[in-house]
Coordinates of C-alpha atoms in Angstrom, one line a residue:
L1 CA -1.3 -18.0 3.4
G2 CA -4.7 -16.4 3.1
L3 CA -7.7 -18.5 2.4
C4 CA -8.0 -17.1 -1.2
S5 CA -4.5 -18.5 -2.0
L6 CA -6.6 -21.7 -2.3
C7 CA -8.7 -20.2 -5.1
H8 CA -8.2 -22.2 -8.2
P9 CA -7.1 -20.3 -11.3
V10 CA -9.5 -19.4 -14.0
C11 CA -7.4 -21.3 -16.5
G12 CA -8.6 -24.5 -14.8
F13 CA -12.1 -24.1 -16.3
S14 CA -12.3 -22.6 -19.7
T15 CA -15.2 -22.2 -22.0
T16 CA -14.0 -25.3 -23.9
D17 CA -14.1 -27.3 -20.7
L18 CA -17.6 -26.1 -20.0
L19 CA -18.9 -26.9 -23.4
R20 CA -17.2 -30.3 -23.2
Q21 CA -19.0 -31.1 -20.0
L22 CA -22.3 -29.8 -21.4
S23 CA -22.0 -32.2 -24.2
L24 CA -21.6 -35.0 -21.7
T25 CA -24.4 -33.8 -19.5
S26 CA -26.9 -32.4 -21.8
R27 CA -29.7 -33.5 -19.5
P28 CA -29.7 -33.2 -15.7
T29 CA -28.4 -36.4 -14.1
R30 CA -27.8 -35.3 -10.5
V31 CA -31.4 -34.6 -9.9
A32 CA -33.6 -37.6 -10.5
T33 CA -36.7 -35.5 -11.2
P34 CA -35.9 -31.8 -11.9
Q35 CA -38.5 -29.7 -10.1
S36 CA -39.3 -26.2 -8.8
T37 CA -37.3 -25.4 -5.7
T38 CA -38.5 -22.9 -3.1
V39 CA -36.0 -21.3 -0.7
R40 CA -36.0 -18.0 1.2
F41 CA -33.7 -15.1 1.8
S42 CA -31.3 -15.5 4.7
S43 CA -32.9 -12.6 6.5
A44 CA -34.4 -13.5 9.9
A45 CA -37.5 -11.5 8.9
A46 CA -38.2 -13.0 5.5
T47 CA -41.5 -11.8 3.9
E48 CA -43.7 -13.3 1.2
D49 CA -42.1 -11.2 -1.5
S50 CA -38.7 -12.7 -0.8
I51 CA -39.7 -16.3 -1.6
I52 CA -37.6 -17.8 -4.4
A53 CA -39.1 -20.2 -6.9
V54 CA -36.5 -21.7 -9.2
D55 CA -38.1 -23.6 -12.1
E56 CA -35.8 -26.3 -13.2
T57 CA -38.3 -28.5 -15.0
N58 CA -36.8 -27.8 -18.4
A59 CA -33.1 -27.4 -17.4
R60 CA -30.8 -27.9 -20.4
S61 CA -28.0 -29.2 -18.2
V62 CA -27.0 -30.0 -14.6
F63 CA -25.2 -26.6 -14.7
G64 CA -28.7 -25.1 -14.6
T65 CA -29.9 -26.8 -11.4
K66 CA -29.7 -25.6 -7.9
D67 CA -29.0 -29.1 -6.6
Y68 CA -25.9 -29.2 -8.7
W69 CA -24.5 -25.9 -7.3
D70 CA -25.5 -26.8 -3.8
D71 CA -23.4 -30.0 -4.2
V72 CA -20.4 -28.0 -5.4
Y73 CA -20.5 -25.6 -2.4
L74 CA -21.0 -28.5 0.0
G75 CA -17.9 -30.3 -1.4
R76 CA -19.8 -33.0 -3.3
G77 CA -19.4 -31.5 -6.8
D78 CA -17.0 -31.4 -9.7
F79 CA -15.2 -28.2 -8.5
P80 CA -13.5 -27.1 -5.3
A81 CA -15.9 -26.0 -2.6
D82 CA -13.7 -23.5 -0.8
C83 CA -13.0 -21.0 -3.6
Y84 CA -13.0 -21.1 -7.4
T85 CA -12.4 -18.3 -9.9
W86 CA -14.7 -18.6 -12.9
Y87 CA -13.5 -17.7 -16.4
Y88 CA -11.3 -14.6 -15.8
G89 CA -9.4 -13.9 -12.6
W90 CA -8.8 -10.5 -11.1
E91 CA -5.6 -10.0 -13.0
V92 CA -7.7 -9.7 -16.2
L93 CA -11.1 -8.6 -15.0
G94 CA -9.7 -6.0 -12.5
R95 CA -8.3 -4.0 -15.4
I96 CA -11.6 -4.0 -17.2
I97 CA -13.6 -3.0 -14.1
E98 CA -11.2 -0.2 -13.3
E99 CA -11.4 1.1 -17.0
F100 CA -15.2 1.3 -17.1
A101 CA -16.1 1.7 -13.4
P102 CA -13.1 3.2 -11.6
K103 CA -13.3 3.1 -7.8
T104 CA -12.8 6.9 -7.7
T105 CA -16.5 7.1 -8.9
K106 CA -17.5 5.1 -5.8
P107 CA -19.9 2.8 -7.8
R108 CA -22.5 0.8 -6.0
I109 CA -22.0 -2.8 -7.3
L110 CA -24.2 -5.8 -7.3
I111 CA -22.6 -9.2 -8.0
P112 CA -25.4 -11.7 -8.6
G113 CA -24.6 -15.4 -8.7
I114 CA -21.5 -14.8 -6.5
G115 CA -21.0 -18.6 -5.8
N116 CA -17.6 -19.3 -4.3
D117 CA -15.8 -16.9 -6.6
S118 CA -13.3 -14.5 -4.9
I119 CA -14.4 -11.5 -7.0
L120 CA -16.2 -9.9 -4.0
L121 CA -13.0 -10.1 -2.0
D122 CA -10.9 -8.9 -4.9
L123 CA -13.1 -5.8 -5.3
Y124 CA -12.9 -5.0 -1.6
K125 CA -9.1 -5.4 -1.5
A126 CA -8.8 -3.2 -4.6
G127 CA -10.6 -0.3 -2.8
Y128 CA -14.2 -0.8 -4.0
R129 CA -16.9 -0.4 -1.4
N130 CA -20.7 -0.5 -1.3
L131 CA -20.7 -4.1 -2.6
V132 CA -23.7 -6.4 -2.6
G133 CA -23.1 -10.1 -3.3
Q134 CA -26.1 -12.4 -4.0
D135 CA -26.7 -16.1 -4.8
Y136 CA -29.7 -18.4 -4.7
S137 CA -27.8 -21.1 -2.9
E138 CA -27.6 -20.7 0.9
H139 CA -24.4 -22.7 0.7
A140 CA -22.8 -20.2 -1.7
V141 CA -23.7 -17.5 0.9
E142 CA -21.9 -19.6 3.5
R143 CA -18.8 -19.9 1.3
Q144 CA -18.7 -16.1 0.9
I145 CA -19.0 -15.6 4.6
D146 CA -16.1 -17.9 5.1
L147 CA -14.0 -16.0 2.6
L148 CA -14.7 -12.6 4.0
S149 CA -14.4 -13.7 7.6
Y150 CA -11.0 -15.2 7.1
E151 CA -9.8 -11.9 5.6
G152 CA -11.4 -9.9 8.4
I153 CA -13.7 -8.0 6.1
P154 CA -16.8 -6.6 7.8
R155 CA -20.1 -7.9 6.3
N156 CA -23.8 -7.2 6.8
L157 CA -26.2 -10.2 6.7
G158 CA -29.1 -8.6 8.6
E159 CA -31.5 -7.5 5.8
A160 CA -33.2 -9.3 2.9
N161 CA -32.9 -6.2 0.8
P162 CA -29.8 -4.2 -0.3
G163 CA -29.3 -1.4 2.1
D164 CA -26.9 1.5 2.3
V165 CA -24.2 -1.0 3.5
D166 CA -23.4 1.5 6.3
N167 CA -21.7 4.0 3.9
G168 CA -19.6 1.3 2.4
Q169 CA -18.1 -0.1 5.6
F170 CA -19.8 -3.4 5.2
V171 CA -20.0 -5.9 2.3
Q172 CA -23.6 -7.2 2.1
I173 CA -24.4 -10.8 1.2
L174 CA -27.9 -11.8 0.3
Q175 CA -29.6 -15.0 -0.7
G176 CA -32.0 -14.6 -3.6
D177 CA -33.2 -15.6 -7.1
V178 CA -32.1 -13.2 -9.8
T179 CA -35.1 -14.3 -12.0
N180 CA -37.5 -13.1 -9.2
L181 CA -36.1 -10.1 -7.4
P182 CA -38.7 -9.0 -4.8
P183 CA -40.6 -5.7 -5.3
S184 CA -38.9 -4.4 -2.1
W185 CA -35.7 -4.1 -4.1
S186 CA -35.9 -0.5 -5.3
D187 CA -35.5 0.5 -8.9
D188 CA -32.4 2.2 -10.2
Q189 CA -30.2 1.5 -7.1
F190 CA -27.0 0.1 -8.6
D191 CA -24.4 1.7 -10.7
V192 CA -22.8 -1.6 -11.8
I193 CA -24.0 -5.1 -12.1
L194 CA -21.1 -7.6 -12.4
E195 CA -21.8 -11.2 -13.3
K196 CA -19.4 -14.1 -14.1
G197 CA -21.2 -17.1 -15.5
L198 CA -24.6 -16.3 -13.8
L199 CA -26.4 -15.7 -17.1
D200 CA -24.9 -18.9 -18.4
A201 CA -26.2 -20.9 -15.5
V202 CA -29.6 -19.2 -15.7
Y203 CA -29.8 -19.8 -19.4
L204 CA -29.1 -23.5 -18.8
S205 CA -31.9 -23.7 -16.2
G206 CA -34.6 -23.5 -18.8
D207 CA -36.5 -21.5 -21.4
G208 CA -37.4 -17.9 -20.3
N209 CA -35.3 -17.8 -17.2
V210 CA -32.4 -15.7 -18.6
E211 CA -34.9 -13.3 -20.1
A212 CA -36.5 -12.9 -16.6
A213 CA -33.1 -12.4 -15.0
V214 CA -32.0 -9.6 -17.4
Q215 CA -35.4 -7.9 -16.9
N216 CA -34.9 -8.0 -13.1
L217 CA -31.4 -6.8 -13.3
Q218 CA -32.3 -4.0 -15.7
R219 CA -34.9 -2.8 -13.2
V220 CA -32.5 -2.3 -10.3
L221 CA -29.7 -0.8 -12.5
R222 CA -29.9 3.0 -12.8
R223 CA -30.0 4.6 -16.2
G224 CA -26.4 5.0 -17.4
G225 CA -25.4 2.1 -15.2
L226 CA -23.2 -0.7 -16.5
V227 CA -23.6 -4.5 -16.9
I228 CA -20.2 -6.2 -16.9
S229 CA -20.8 -9.7 -18.0
V230 CA -18.4 -12.6 -18.4
S231 CA -20.1 -15.4 -20.3
G232 CA -19.4 -18.3 -22.6
V233 CA -22.6 -20.1 -23.0
V234 CA -25.5 -17.7 -23.8
P235 CA -25.9 -17.7 -27.6
R236 CA -24.8 -14.6 -29.4
D237 CA -28.2 -13.9 -31.0
L238 CA -30.0 -14.3 -27.7
R239 CA -27.6 -11.9 -26.0
K240 CA -28.2 -9.3 -28.7
S241 CA -31.9 -9.7 -28.1
L242 CA -31.5 -9.4 -24.3
F243 CA -29.4 -6.2 -24.5
V244 CA -30.8 -4.4 -27.5
A245 CA -28.4 -1.9 -28.9
S246 CA -29.5 1.6 -29.6
E247 CA -29.7 2.4 -33.4
S248 CA -28.9 6.0 -32.8
K249 CA -26.5 8.0 -30.7
Q250 CA -29.4 9.1 -28.5
Q251 CA -30.1 6.1 -26.2
G252 CA -33.6 5.5 -25.1
P253 CA -35.2 3.5 -22.4
G254 CA -34.9 -0.3 -22.9
T255 CA -31.8 0.1 -25.1
W256 CA -28.1 -0.5 -24.4
E257 CA -24.9 1.0 -25.6
W258 CA -22.3 -1.8 -26.1
L259 CA -19.1 -0.5 -24.8
K260 CA -17.2 -3.8 -25.1
D261 CA -18.3 -6.7 -27.3
G262 CA -16.6 -9.9 -26.1
S263 CA -18.2 -12.1 -28.8
D264 CA -14.8 -12.8 -30.4
D265 CA -12.8 -13.2 -27.2
L266 CA -10.7 -16.4 -27.2
K267 CA -12.1 -17.7 -23.9
A268 CA -15.3 -16.6 -22.3
G269 CA -16.5 -13.2 -23.6
C270 CA -16.3 -10.1 -21.5
F271 CA -19.1 -7.7 -22.4
V272 CA -19.8 -4.2 -21.1
M273 CA -23.2 -2.7 -21.7
K274 CA -24.5 0.7 -20.7
K275 CA -28.2 1.1 -19.8
G276 CA -30.1 3.7 -21.8

């Protein structure tokens, strides 16, 4: 059996499970004193603009702290370290991605907060190329390397910034903080940003962080590009303020067309927004 046969099904961790755990861990308990954590990109030639400063001083939950996720990926956490599918698995999410971003269009896709989810592997096996996975945990990067290596998928770890990925022959995996993407990441370079629970974790890391994350992601997404977001924690009103819907048929800069509103989905919501 392939390594990803070990991936635990999404049904093992529903929004209800998450909210139940949040009610039990409303304050960080794994970190004695929440603090700002500084790490660097995995590039051998890291520069000053690639330093990551993660402010966890006001984290709402352990789910918003880097130490918590590092523990998960090291096998000391509450979830399996090898591979874990968050919220929706490929059997559900794959249909949505193909509907809004078919592989025939050859979209360039960023998956921030990749963790140990198999979505990067699922996309590649489904025929998608030009993929960039990113996470602020170096241990999540290691888990993704393990997953891709086991399946024999070529990968590129040599640069701190998203490159051409050798015309789609390589999957690129980067370490970085989505709330502080470096200026060397060029604007308007991605066609699709796909996130599963990233905005939830960033929201739980403290006030202002999810706003910074969306601002950074919006910068590197081209106009007309899509954000596909699977989320169960970000409050509805906050999400509406982060992705402001256009009031007219003519979209302008800074507005979004909501192609799919998952607010009423039974489990975590799946949202699709088009950048104006």
